[in-house]
Structure formats: C-alpha cells, structure tokens
Coordinates of C-alpha atoms in Angstrom, one line a residue:
M1 CA 0.1 -0.2 0.1
P2 CA 1.4 4.1 -0.3
K3 CA 2.5 5.4 2.0
S4 CA 0.7 8.2 1.1
D5 CA -2.5 6.2 1.5
T6 CA -1.9 4.5 4.6
R7 CA -0.9 8.5 6.0
A8 CA -4.3 10.0 4.1
R9 CA -6.3 6.6 6.2
I10 CA -4.9 7.3 9.1
I11 CA -5.0 11.5 8.9
A12 CA -9.3 10.9 8.1
S13 CA -9.9 8.4 10.9
A14 CA -8.1 10.6 13.3
R15 CA -10.1 13.3 11.9
T16 CA -13.4 10.8 12.2
L17 CA -12.8 9.8 15.9
L18 CA -11.1 13.4 16.6
R19 CA -14.6 15.5 15.7
R20 CA -17.0 13.0 17.6
H21 CA -14.9 12.0 20.5
G22 CA -12.2 15.2 21.0
Y23 CA -8.6 14.7 21.9
H24 CA -8.9 13.0 25.0
A25 CA -11.2 10.6 24.5
T26 CA -9.5 9.4 21.1
G27 CA -6.7 6.7 22.2
L28 CA -3.8 6.1 19.4
A29 CA -5.3 2.9 19.2
Q30 CA -8.4 3.6 18.1
I31 CA -7.3 5.4 15.5
I32 CA -5.5 2.3 14.1
K33 CA -8.2 0.0 14.1
H34 CA -10.2 2.6 12.7
S35 CA -7.7 3.5 9.9
G36 CA -6.7 -0.5 9.1
A37 CA -3.6 0.8 9.2
P38 CA -0.7 -1.0 10.8
R39 CA 0.5 0.1 13.9
G40 CA 4.5 0.1 12.5
S41 CA 2.7 2.1 10.2
V42 CA 1.3 4.3 12.9
Y43 CA 4.8 5.4 14.6
F44 CA 6.7 5.3 11.7
L45 CA 4.5 8.2 9.8
F46 CA 3.7 9.7 13.3
P47 CA 6.8 9.5 15.3
G48 CA 5.2 12.4 17.1
G49 CA 2.2 9.8 18.1
K50 CA -1.9 11.1 18.7
E51 CA -0.9 15.3 19.2
Q52 CA 1.2 15.2 15.4
M53 CA -2.1 13.1 13.7
A54 CA -4.3 15.6 15.2
V55 CA -2.6 18.5 14.3
A56 CA -2.5 17.1 10.7
A57 CA -5.8 17.0 11.1
I58 CA -6.8 19.8 12.1
S59 CA -4.5 21.6 9.1
E60 CA -6.6 19.6 6.7
W61 CA -9.6 20.8 8.3
T62 CA -8.3 24.5 8.1
V63 CA -7.7 24.0 4.5
E64 CA -11.2 22.8 3.4
F65 CA -13.0 25.2 5.8
D66 CA -11.2 28.2 4.2
Q67 CA -12.1 26.8 0.6
L68 CA -15.5 26.5 1.8
I69 CA -16.1 29.5 2.8
R70 CA -14.6 31.4 -0.1
E71 CA -16.4 28.6 -2.3
L72 CA -19.8 29.7 -1.2
S73 CA -18.7 33.4 -0.7
T74 CA -18.2 33.3 -4.4
E75 CA -21.3 31.2 -5.5
H76 CA -23.7 33.7 -4.1
G77 CA -24.9 36.8 -4.4
T78 CA -25.9 38.4 -1.3
A79 CA -24.7 37.9 2.3
R80 CA -27.5 36.3 3.7
A81 CA -27.0 33.8 0.8
W82 CA -23.5 33.1 1.9
V83 CA -24.6 32.3 5.6
E84 CA -27.5 30.3 5.1
A85 CA -25.1 28.2 2.3
M86 CA -22.9 27.6 5.0
A87 CA -25.4 27.1 7.7
D88 CA -27.6 24.6 5.2
H89 CA -24.0 22.8 4.7
F90 CA -22.8 22.3 8.2
A91 CA -27.0 20.8 9.5
N92 CA -26.7 18.8 6.3
D93 CA -23.4 17.7 8.0
L94 CA -24.8 17.5 11.6
R95 CA -27.6 15.3 10.0
A96 CA -25.6 13.4 8.0
S97 CA -23.6 12.2 11.2
D98 CA -26.9 11.7 12.8
Y99 CA -25.8 14.5 15.2
T100 CA -22.0 12.3 16.3
E101 CA -19.8 14.9 14.5
G102 CA -19.7 18.6 15.1
L103 CA -18.2 21.2 14.1
P104 CA -13.7 20.2 13.1
I105 CA -12.1 21.5 16.3
T106 CA -14.7 22.5 18.3
T107 CA -14.1 19.8 21.1
I108 CA -10.3 19.7 20.2
T109 CA -10.1 23.2 21.5
L110 CA -12.7 22.4 24.8
D111 CA -10.7 19.7 25.9
S112 CA -6.7 20.5 24.6
V113 CA -6.3 24.1 24.6
P114 CA -4.2 25.5 26.0
T115 CA -2.8 22.3 28.0
S116 CA -1.0 21.1 24.8
A117 CA 1.0 23.4 22.6
G118 CA 1.2 22.0 19.6
L119 CA -3.0 21.9 19.8
T120 CA -3.3 25.4 21.4
V121 CA -1.1 26.5 17.8
A122 CA -2.9 24.4 15.4
C123 CA -6.1 25.4 16.5
R124 CA -6.2 29.3 17.2
N125 CA -4.5 29.1 13.3
A126 CA -7.7 27.2 11.9
Y127 CA -9.9 29.9 13.5
D128 CA -7.8 32.3 12.7
V129 CA -8.0 31.9 8.7
W130 CA -11.4 30.6 9.2
L131 CA -12.1 34.2 10.6
T132 CA -10.2 36.1 7.8
A133 CA -12.4 34.3 5.0
L134 CA -15.2 34.6 7.4
I135 CA -14.2 39.0 6.8
D136 CA -12.8 38.9 3.5
G137 CA -16.1 37.5 2.5
L138 CA -18.2 40.1 4.4
V139 CA -15.8 43.0 3.3
A140 CA -16.8 41.7 -0.2
Y141 CA -20.4 41.9 -0.2
G142 CA -20.1 45.9 1.3
E143 CA -19.7 45.9 5.0
D144 CA -16.2 47.9 6.1
A145 CA -13.1 46.3 7.6
E146 CA -13.2 47.0 11.0
R147 CA -17.2 46.0 11.7
A148 CA -16.2 42.5 9.6
D149 CA -13.8 41.6 12.3
R150 CA -16.7 41.7 14.5
L151 CA -19.6 40.3 12.9
A152 CA -17.1 37.3 11.4
K153 CA -15.9 37.0 15.0
L154 CA -20.1 37.0 16.2
M155 CA -21.0 34.0 12.9
M156 CA -18.2 31.6 14.2
A157 CA -19.0 31.5 17.7
S158 CA -22.9 31.7 16.9
L159 CA -22.3 28.8 14.4
E160 CA -19.8 26.6 16.7
G161 CA -22.3 27.5 20.2
A162 CA -25.4 26.3 17.6
A163 CA -24.0 23.5 16.8
V164 CA -23.0 21.9 20.4
L165 CA -26.8 22.8 21.1
C166 CA -27.5 20.5 17.5
R167 CA -25.4 17.6 19.1
A168 CA -27.1 18.2 22.4
Y169 CA -30.1 18.2 21.0
Q170 CA -30.3 16.2 18.2
S171 CA -31.6 18.4 15.9
T172 CA -30.5 21.4 13.9
A173 CA -33.7 23.7 15.3
P174 CA -30.9 25.6 17.5
L175 CA -29.4 26.2 14.6
E176 CA -32.1 27.3 12.3
Q177 CA -33.2 29.7 15.5
I178 CA -30.1 31.5 15.1
V179 CA -29.2 31.8 11.7
P180 CA -32.1 34.8 11.3
F181 CA -30.5 37.0 14.3
V182 CA -27.1 36.6 12.2
L183 CA -28.7 37.4 9.1
D184 CA -30.0 40.3 10.6
Q185 CA -26.7 42.0 10.9
L186 CA -25.5 41.4 7.9
P187 CA -24.7 43.6 4.9
A188 CA -27.8 44.6 2.6
G189 CA -25.6 44.7 -0.5
T190 CA -24.3 42.2 -3.1
A191 CA -21.0 40.7 -4.1
V192 CA -18.9 43.2 -5.3

C-alpha cells in the first residue's frame, strides 16, 4: 500500500474520531483500528504520536473550511444567501452524522487548549484562517473592515455554539433559530 494512502487513511480516521470524541477521549489504538493501518506504519508516519495526527487533522480542516467559506462566498450574490448556504452545509453535516460529529475543532479546542502547545497553535491558526475568510467575504459584500472583523467573530461563535446545542438536542433547530439573528446583522448589498 502506498505510504501516502496509509497516511491519508490515518488522518481521515483521526478526523472522524477527534470530531466525535475530542482529543483526550480518542486513543491512539482507536485511530489505528479505525484506519486499518499497521501499527508500525502509524509510528513511522507520525513519530509525534496522537498529537501529531491531531495537528495534521486540524491542518486539513483549516484548508477545507477556508475553501468552503470562500467558494460559497463567490457562489452567492448576497451575504444573506452566503450565510444561509454555510448554515445549510453545517446542518447537513450534523444530520448526516446523526449528530455524532460537531464542527471540526470545537471538541479539540475545549479539551486540549491550552494544555497542549501544538494543538493550541493549530486551533488558533484554524480560527485565524476561517475568520479571515469570513472577513474577506463580508468586505466583498460591502461591509467595512472593522465591523466585518467583529461580525465574523459573532458568526463563528454563533455557529459553534449552535452546533454544540444541535448535538445536545439531536436537532438542527438551534442552528436554524440563530441564523435569522445573524442574517439581521449582515450588509444588504451584493458581492462587489
């Protein structure tokens, strides 16, 4: 089996399990079993162990969600349609996982930051990248940069909080209920 395929399978398993259980509740043996990768390959590919795998998973999520935010921004003519599309995406993810998987790094952040320096840096970088993508999108829709910064943080906090409630209630209702309040804050203009 090609080394890159094994590495990709290990990271995919780490992503699934970390998203479901967080960092501390996910064991290295669980990741190995879930991925089907030989134990020796895991130690060879990730000499830093579980923390290195988690950082790799966070790095993939960082790129993936940055692309998602930016692509949805270019596909929708108004900020409202853009935010609704993002909310729909996350609601669909929650339903597809039967509410077992929340947003990618929420659980890792809650149970590992700041005790792990590596995970703290990786999580902070992910949030910085995603907030920048949200700010860029809001500015493209006509919001001034200063307000866009605050609004992006409101959007991120609202989404993460709603996703936690969605998991607790096994329903997307909390997300659906907060979206109109976020939409009320958005610029009315179309993409510039």
